[in-house]
Amino acid sequence: MKAYVYGPNGPAISDIAQPTPKGTQVLVRVHACALNRADTGMRKGHAHGAAGGVGTVLGMEWAGEVAALGPDAKGVKVGDRIMGSGAAAFAEYTLADHGRLFRAPSNMNFAEAATLPVALATMHNAVVTVGGIQPGQSVLIQGASSGVGLMAMQIAKLKGAKLVIGSSTDAHRRSRLTDYGADLAIDSSDPGWVDLVLKATGGEGVDLIIDQVSGKVASQNLAATKVKGRIVNVGRLGGTHADFNFDLHAARRINYVGVTFRTRTIEEIREIFEEVRKDIWSAVEARKLQLPIDKVFAFDDIDEAFAHMEANKHLGKIVVTL
């Protein structure tokens, strides 16, 4: 089968053996897969958690059909339309744990379905489970113009947030944030953005920040969060190291929590997917939660798809179809 593999000379489409499902694994015939920021590092040879390096089939998000089942796989049957996340997505066939997938709604094509699994699982966990959003609260999404950021704003609105603020350093993308749930769009590279957040919240700060930027905005986030507020750190687009105002953190009694899928067990990931199904799946099926597709590429043009992502001018998801 064809797969996009990181080799000694970099990433390339290669012919490799089709995998065989074992245990709780499901073999998926992939019809579409979506690009994520972590993929750009892995195609340069960087590790993402335990994955990466020479011989790695790249990709982590897909939609397709069940082709075969491992002996312990439950909940789906051959031919079912599904979407999910996991390693080795950029291939004609991939393996997935039976608890790390969703049924693709009948009103979505495969390209649309491929955009959702990572964003839904990541941001339901960050906004609802860890962030504890409650109706009437205020939320700031740092890095809101990314696919997961756009989903975070929609989930916050769905759960009753009275004020959703989204940040983007790109003027065009910032102008589009109100289409996806933002009541206020800010530029986190503007030194005055904290004042705008405080003004919008009556001087108190937001109840919750979902931070995909970290780094350079870490201490500003503390100033923009209300006393006894929460910050959930889900990324590091602004860098992995920066000054952090520990005194302000203590004074405002902020609950600062880091989350990532890289160190989660499969049992924890299954639970996250189940929470999505129980809590917001009806909104997914009703298409109240969806992401824009910026551009679709053929699998043979996957390098062009990554060039498009690295140009950093897109809004929404970039999809590759097989």
Tab-separated table of C-alpha atoms in Angstrom:
chain	number	residue	atom	x	y	z
A	1	MET	CA	0.000	0.000	0.000
A	2	LYS	CA	0.994	3.649	-0.408
A	3	ALA	CA	2.013	5.573	2.705
A	4	TYR	CA	3.764	8.838	3.530
A	5	VAL	CA	6.871	7.721	5.410
A	6	TYR	CA	9.709	9.627	7.043
A	7	GLY	CA	12.874	8.035	5.657
A	8	PRO	CA	16.643	8.652	5.790
A	9	ASN	CA	16.282	11.388	3.162
A	10	GLY	CA	13.108	12.911	4.552
A	11	PRO	CA	9.408	12.224	3.968
A	12	ALA	CA	8.188	10.532	0.803
A	13	ILE	CA	5.332	8.408	-0.484
A	14	SER	CA	6.494	4.783	-0.289
A	15	ASP	CA	5.134	1.296	-0.784
A	16	ILE	CA	4.884	-0.622	2.503
A	17	ALA	CA	3.069	-3.694	3.756
A	18	GLN	CA	-0.578	-3.344	4.709
A	19	PRO	CA	-0.979	-3.711	8.488
A	20	THR	CA	-3.028	-6.450	10.146
A	21	PRO	CA	-5.306	-5.623	13.091
A	22	LYS	CA	-4.606	-7.317	16.420
A	23	GLY	CA	-6.428	-7.266	19.741
A	24	THR	CA	-8.750	-4.240	19.893
A	25	GLN	CA	-7.433	-2.742	16.664
A	26	VAL	CA	-9.552	-1.819	13.653
A	27	LEU	CA	-8.117	-1.753	10.122
A	28	VAL	CA	-9.318	1.364	8.342
A	29	ARG	CA	-9.423	1.995	4.603
A	30	VAL	CA	-8.507	5.677	4.642
A	31	HIS	CA	-10.414	8.017	2.315
A	32	ALA	CA	-9.261	11.363	3.730
A	33	CYS	CA	-6.794	12.620	6.306
A	34	ALA	CA	-6.221	16.057	7.826
A	35	LEU	CA	-2.950	17.818	8.563
A	36	ASN	CA	-2.053	18.944	12.093
A	37	ARG	CA	0.766	21.163	13.348
A	38	ALA	CA	2.495	18.228	15.011
A	39	ASP	CA	2.801	16.586	11.579
A	40	THR	CA	5.039	19.409	10.345
A	41	GLY	CA	7.620	18.612	13.030
A	42	MET	CA	7.431	14.862	12.504
A	43	ARG	CA	8.045	15.208	8.757
A	44	LYS	CA	11.316	16.922	9.734
A	45	GLY	CA	12.289	13.971	11.909
A	46	HIS	CA	11.167	15.327	15.276
A	47	ALA	CA	9.526	13.037	17.800
A	48	HIS	CA	5.960	13.569	18.953
A	49	GLY	CA	5.662	11.724	22.217
A	50	ALA	CA	6.859	8.180	21.546
A	51	ALA	CA	6.309	8.471	17.780
A	52	GLY	CA	8.671	9.727	15.115
A	53	GLY	CA	11.963	9.060	13.391
A	54	VAL	CA	13.053	7.033	10.380
A	55	GLY	CA	10.457	4.500	9.264
A	56	THR	CA	7.504	6.372	10.774
A	57	VAL	CA	4.314	6.532	8.745
A	58	LEU	CA	3.192	10.105	9.332
A	59	GLY	CA	-0.237	11.524	10.114
A	60	MET	CA	-2.644	11.377	13.038
A	61	GLU	CA	-6.189	12.110	11.825
A	62	TRP	CA	-8.344	10.345	9.244
A	63	ALA	CA	-11.763	9.271	8.009
A	64	GLY	CA	-12.615	6.088	6.143
A	65	GLU	CA	-14.278	2.679	6.318
A	66	VAL	CA	-13.727	-0.353	8.519
A	67	ALA	CA	-11.867	-2.949	6.430
A	68	ALA	CA	-11.176	-5.611	9.087
A	69	LEU	CA	-11.356	-6.163	12.841
A	70	GLY	CA	-8.941	-7.505	15.404
A	71	PRO	CA	-10.287	-10.412	17.505
A	72	ASP	CA	-11.144	-8.154	20.472
A	73	ALA	CA	-12.433	-5.098	18.583
A	74	LYS	CA	-16.002	-4.126	19.442
A	75	GLY	CA	-18.563	-1.502	18.544
A	76	VAL	CA	-18.059	-1.397	14.757
A	77	LYS	CA	-18.352	-3.778	11.808
A	78	VAL	CA	-16.726	-4.078	8.400
A	79	GLY	CA	-18.040	-1.367	6.086
A	80	ASP	CA	-18.900	1.178	8.781
A	81	ARG	CA	-17.962	4.792	8.012
A	82	ILE	CA	-15.693	6.035	10.796
A	83	MET	CA	-13.249	8.790	11.694
A	84	GLY	CA	-10.582	8.891	14.345
A	85	SER	CA	-7.063	9.726	15.435
A	86	GLY	CA	-3.869	7.808	16.008
A	87	ALA	CA	-0.529	7.152	14.377
A	88	ALA	CA	0.126	6.389	10.682
A	89	ALA	CA	-2.875	8.175	9.203
A	90	PHE	CA	-1.228	9.176	5.910
A	91	ALA	CA	-1.664	5.806	4.226
A	92	GLU	CA	-4.162	3.796	2.236
A	93	TYR	CA	-4.804	1.712	5.362
A	94	THR	CA	-4.209	2.485	9.023
A	95	LEU	CA	-4.865	0.849	12.381
A	96	ALA	CA	-6.933	2.386	15.174
A	97	ASP	CA	-7.966	1.275	18.622
A	98	HIS	CA	-11.703	0.578	18.732
A	99	GLY	CA	-12.121	3.200	21.464
A	100	ARG	CA	-10.327	5.938	19.567
A	101	LEU	CA	-12.795	6.472	16.755
A	102	PHE	CA	-16.176	7.991	16.039
A	103	ARG	CA	-18.871	6.996	13.588
A	104	ALA	CA	-18.809	9.430	10.671
A	105	PRO	CA	-22.207	11.172	10.494
A	106	SER	CA	-24.178	10.364	7.352
A	107	ASN	CA	-24.479	14.066	6.485
A	108	MET	CA	-20.679	14.484	6.177
A	109	ASN	CA	-18.350	13.417	3.414
A	110	PHE	CA	-15.008	11.852	4.310
A	111	ALA	CA	-13.054	15.092	3.862
A	112	GLU	CA	-15.340	16.887	6.311
A	113	ALA	CA	-15.238	14.030	8.800
A	114	ALA	CA	-11.431	13.892	8.720
A	115	THR	CA	-11.212	17.439	10.100
A	116	LEU	CA	-12.937	16.681	13.391
A	117	PRO	CA	-11.463	13.913	15.595
A	118	VAL	CA	-8.392	15.715	16.970
A	119	ALA	CA	-10.214	19.009	17.511
A	120	LEU	CA	-13.231	17.407	19.177
A	121	ALA	CA	-11.234	15.197	21.529
A	122	THR	CA	-8.612	17.827	22.384
A	123	MET	CA	-10.938	20.716	23.004
A	124	HIS	CA	-13.820	18.931	24.690
A	125	ASN	CA	-11.264	17.654	27.178
A	126	ALA	CA	-9.605	21.078	27.571
A	127	VAL	CA	-12.712	23.270	27.678
A	128	VAL	CA	-15.217	21.002	29.424
A	129	THR	CA	-13.495	18.209	31.365
A	130	VAL	CA	-10.353	20.001	32.530
A	131	GLY	CA	-11.397	23.623	32.033
A	132	GLY	CA	-14.739	23.118	33.751
A	133	ILE	CA	-16.616	25.675	31.662
A	134	GLN	CA	-19.972	26.656	33.129
A	135	PRO	CA	-22.882	28.567	31.564
A	136	GLY	CA	-22.415	32.313	31.884
A	137	GLN	CA	-18.620	32.208	32.185
A	138	SER	CA	-16.039	33.966	30.024
A	139	VAL	CA	-13.353	32.202	27.972
A	140	LEU	CA	-10.238	33.271	26.084
A	141	ILE	CA	-8.874	30.953	23.395
A	142	GLN	CA	-5.236	31.731	22.621
A	143	GLY	CA	-4.416	30.651	19.070
A	144	ALA	CA	-8.071	30.629	18.095
A	145	SER	CA	-7.621	30.576	14.319
A	146	SER	CA	-6.167	27.051	14.303
A	147	GLY	CA	-8.542	24.175	13.673
A	148	VAL	CA	-8.590	23.151	17.330
A	149	GLY	CA	-8.925	26.805	18.337
A	150	LEU	CA	-11.981	27.287	16.144
A	151	MET	CA	-13.487	24.152	17.695
A	152	ALA	CA	-12.723	25.389	21.220
A	153	MET	CA	-14.717	28.576	20.648
A	154	GLN	CA	-17.669	26.622	19.269
A	155	ILE	CA	-17.661	24.186	22.183
A	156	ALA	CA	-17.480	27.073	24.663
A	157	LYS	CA	-20.517	28.698	23.053
A	158	LEU	CA	-22.366	25.389	22.952
A	159	LYS	CA	-21.773	24.959	26.691
A	160	GLY	CA	-23.199	28.392	27.450
A	161	ALA	CA	-20.224	30.749	27.705
A	162	LYS	CA	-21.473	34.342	27.813
A	163	LEU	CA	-18.245	35.827	26.448
A	164	VAL	CA	-15.828	34.091	24.090
A	165	ILE	CA	-12.615	35.890	23.169
A	166	GLY	CA	-10.327	34.535	20.468
A	167	SER	CA	-6.779	35.579	19.636
A	168	SER	CA	-4.895	35.559	16.342
A	169	THR	CA	-1.849	37.511	15.257
A	170	ASP	CA	-2.998	37.477	11.616
A	171	ALA	CA	-5.415	40.288	10.735
A	172	HIS	CA	-7.359	38.339	8.108
A	173	ARG	CA	-7.833	35.274	10.287
A	174	ARG	CA	-8.674	37.470	13.263
A	175	SER	CA	-11.465	39.065	11.238
A	176	ARG	CA	-13.007	35.617	10.724
A	177	LEU	CA	-13.099	34.520	14.365
A	178	THR	CA	-16.575	35.929	14.952
A	179	ASP	CA	-17.870	33.441	12.366
A	180	TYR	CA	-16.882	30.632	14.743
A	181	GLY	CA	-18.111	31.815	18.105
A	182	ALA	CA	-15.902	34.733	19.126
A	183	ASP	CA	-17.593	37.779	20.641
A	184	LEU	CA	-14.274	39.628	20.651
A	185	ALA	CA	-11.123	39.021	18.586
A	186	ILE	CA	-7.739	40.212	19.855
A	187	ASP	CA	-4.139	40.262	18.643
A	188	SER	CA	-1.940	38.594	21.254
A	189	SER	CA	1.146	40.282	19.757
A	190	ASP	CA	-0.342	43.675	20.677
A	191	PRO	CA	1.053	44.725	24.092
A	192	GLY	CA	-2.367	46.117	25.018
A	193	TRP	CA	-4.371	42.933	24.587
A	194	VAL	CA	-4.663	42.272	28.329
A	195	ASP	CA	-6.336	45.666	28.800
A	196	LEU	CA	-8.899	44.741	26.141
A	197	VAL	CA	-9.718	41.507	27.960
A	198	LEU	CA	-10.029	43.280	31.300
A	199	LYS	CA	-12.290	45.931	29.767
A	200	ALA	CA	-14.524	43.248	28.247
A	201	THR	CA	-14.822	41.492	31.618
A	202	GLY	CA	-15.480	44.511	33.813
A	203	GLY	CA	-11.909	44.545	35.086
A	204	GLU	CA	-12.043	41.005	36.496
A	205	GLY	CA	-10.438	38.899	33.760
A	206	VAL	CA	-11.772	35.747	32.157
A	207	ASP	CA	-12.859	32.641	34.016
A	208	LEU	CA	-10.917	30.335	31.692
A	209	ILE	CA	-8.045	30.556	29.231
A	210	ILE	CA	-7.367	27.754	26.774
A	211	ASP	CA	-3.756	28.480	25.868
A	212	GLN	CA	-2.244	27.082	22.681
A	213	VAL	CA	0.493	29.734	22.599
A	214	SER	CA	2.175	29.763	26.032
A	215	GLY	CA	5.740	31.062	25.876
A	216	LYS	CA	5.675	34.803	25.406
A	217	VAL	CA	2.057	35.236	26.600
A	218	ALA	CA	2.324	33.091	29.753
A	219	SER	CA	2.586	35.937	32.261
A	220	GLN	CA	0.116	38.100	30.326
A	221	ASN	CA	-2.367	35.234	30.609
A	222	LEU	CA	-2.062	35.404	34.386
A	223	ALA	CA	-2.966	39.078	34.297
A	224	ALA	CA	-5.955	38.397	32.023
A	225	THR	CA	-7.412	35.635	34.233
A	226	LYS	CA	-9.703	36.444	37.140
A	227	VAL	CA	-8.927	35.549	40.728
A	228	LYS	CA	-9.450	31.773	41.144
A	229	GLY	CA	-9.679	31.405	37.364
A	230	ARG	CA	-8.269	28.546	35.286
A	231	ILE	CA	-5.632	28.283	32.573
A	232	VAL	CA	-5.409	25.086	30.538
A	233	ASN	CA	-2.157	24.813	28.605
A	234	VAL	CA	-2.611	22.711	25.471
A	235	GLY	CA	0.262	23.974	23.318
A	236	ARG	CA	3.475	25.877	22.942
A	237	LEU	CA	3.266	27.802	19.668
A	238	GLY	CA	4.909	30.740	21.419
A	239	GLY	CA	7.858	28.673	22.628
A	240	THR	CA	8.597	26.162	25.357
A	241	HIS	CA	10.404	28.565	27.716
A	242	ALA	CA	9.566	32.063	28.910
A	243	ASP	CA	9.352	34.266	31.985
A	244	PHE	CA	6.551	33.252	34.332
A	245	ASN	CA	5.271	35.569	37.054
A	246	PHE	CA	4.964	33.139	39.950
A	247	ASP	CA	3.901	35.897	42.335
A	248	LEU	CA	0.989	36.873	40.097
A	249	HIS	CA	0.058	33.216	39.729
A	250	ALA	CA	-0.123	32.858	43.504
A	251	ALA	CA	-1.808	36.208	44.114
A	252	ARG	CA	-4.613	35.471	41.670
A	253	ARG	CA	-4.862	31.856	42.909
A	254	ILE	CA	-5.019	30.543	39.364
A	255	ASN	CA	-5.445	26.851	38.631
A	256	TYR	CA	-2.880	26.239	35.865
A	257	VAL	CA	-3.121	22.808	34.229
A	258	GLY	CA	-1.179	21.235	31.356
A	259	VAL	CA	-2.781	18.678	29.036
A	260	THR	CA	-1.486	16.612	26.121
A	261	PHE	CA	-2.297	13.339	24.372
A	262	ARG	CA	1.399	12.450	24.149
A	263	THR	CA	1.565	10.979	27.669
A	264	ARG	CA	-1.943	9.575	27.955
A	265	THR	CA	-2.659	5.882	28.146
A	266	ILE	CA	-5.045	4.271	25.683
A	267	GLU	CA	-7.530	3.880	28.545
A	268	GLU	CA	-7.449	7.636	29.174
A	269	ILE	CA	-7.888	8.358	25.467
A	270	ARG	CA	-10.840	5.968	25.221
A	271	GLU	CA	-12.484	7.829	28.107
A	272	ILE	CA	-11.988	11.182	26.351
A	273	PHE	CA	-13.605	9.870	23.166
A	274	GLU	CA	-16.498	8.451	25.177
A	275	GLU	CA	-17.070	11.814	26.877
A	276	VAL	CA	-17.300	13.462	23.455
A	277	ARG	CA	-19.870	10.907	22.363
A	278	LYS	CA	-21.966	11.339	25.508
A	279	ASP	CA	-21.809	15.110	25.799
A	280	ILE	CA	-21.660	16.796	22.389
A	281	TRP	CA	-22.203	14.191	19.691
A	282	SER	CA	-25.719	15.358	18.894
A	283	ALA	CA	-24.252	18.787	18.102
A	284	VAL	CA	-21.686	17.161	15.792
A	285	GLU	CA	-24.428	15.259	13.954
A	286	ALA	CA	-26.459	18.466	13.670
A	287	ARG	CA	-23.356	20.192	12.268
A	288	LYS	CA	-23.375	22.780	15.023
A	289	LEU	CA	-19.734	21.852	15.575
A	290	GLN	CA	-17.757	21.843	12.352
A	291	LEU	CA	-14.551	23.188	10.874
A	292	PRO	CA	-13.894	24.972	7.604
A	293	ILE	CA	-11.775	23.189	5.028
A	294	ASP	CA	-9.183	25.591	3.690
A	295	LYS	CA	-7.957	23.392	0.832
A	296	VAL	CA	-8.068	19.771	-0.334
A	297	PHE	CA	-5.087	18.038	-1.953
A	298	ALA	CA	-4.697	14.659	-3.624
A	299	PHE	CA	-2.502	12.205	-1.717
A	300	ASP	CA	0.174	12.371	-4.426
A	301	ASP	CA	0.394	16.127	-3.714
A	302	ILE	CA	0.875	15.772	0.047
A	303	ASP	CA	4.155	17.706	-0.018
A	304	GLU	CA	2.259	20.636	-1.536
A	305	ALA	CA	-0.287	20.335	1.267
A	306	PHE	CA	2.494	20.724	3.831
A	307	ALA	CA	3.971	23.677	1.948
A	308	HIS	CA	0.534	25.277	2.136
A	309	MET	CA	0.400	24.678	5.904
A	310	GLU	CA	3.897	26.012	6.485
A	311	ALA	CA	3.036	29.195	4.563
A	312	ASN	CA	0.695	29.808	7.527
A	313	LYS	CA	-1.980	31.664	5.599
A	314	HIS	CA	-4.792	29.142	5.911
A	315	LEU	CA	-7.887	29.219	8.106
A	316	GLY	CA	-9.282	25.861	9.125
A	317	LYS	CA	-8.123	22.427	8.047
A	318	ILE	CA	-6.001	21.200	5.173
A	319	VAL	CA	-7.171	17.804	3.916
A	320	VAL	CA	-5.563	15.114	1.753
A	321	THR	CA	-7.803	12.593	-0.031
A	322	LEU	CA	-7.002	9.074	-1.183
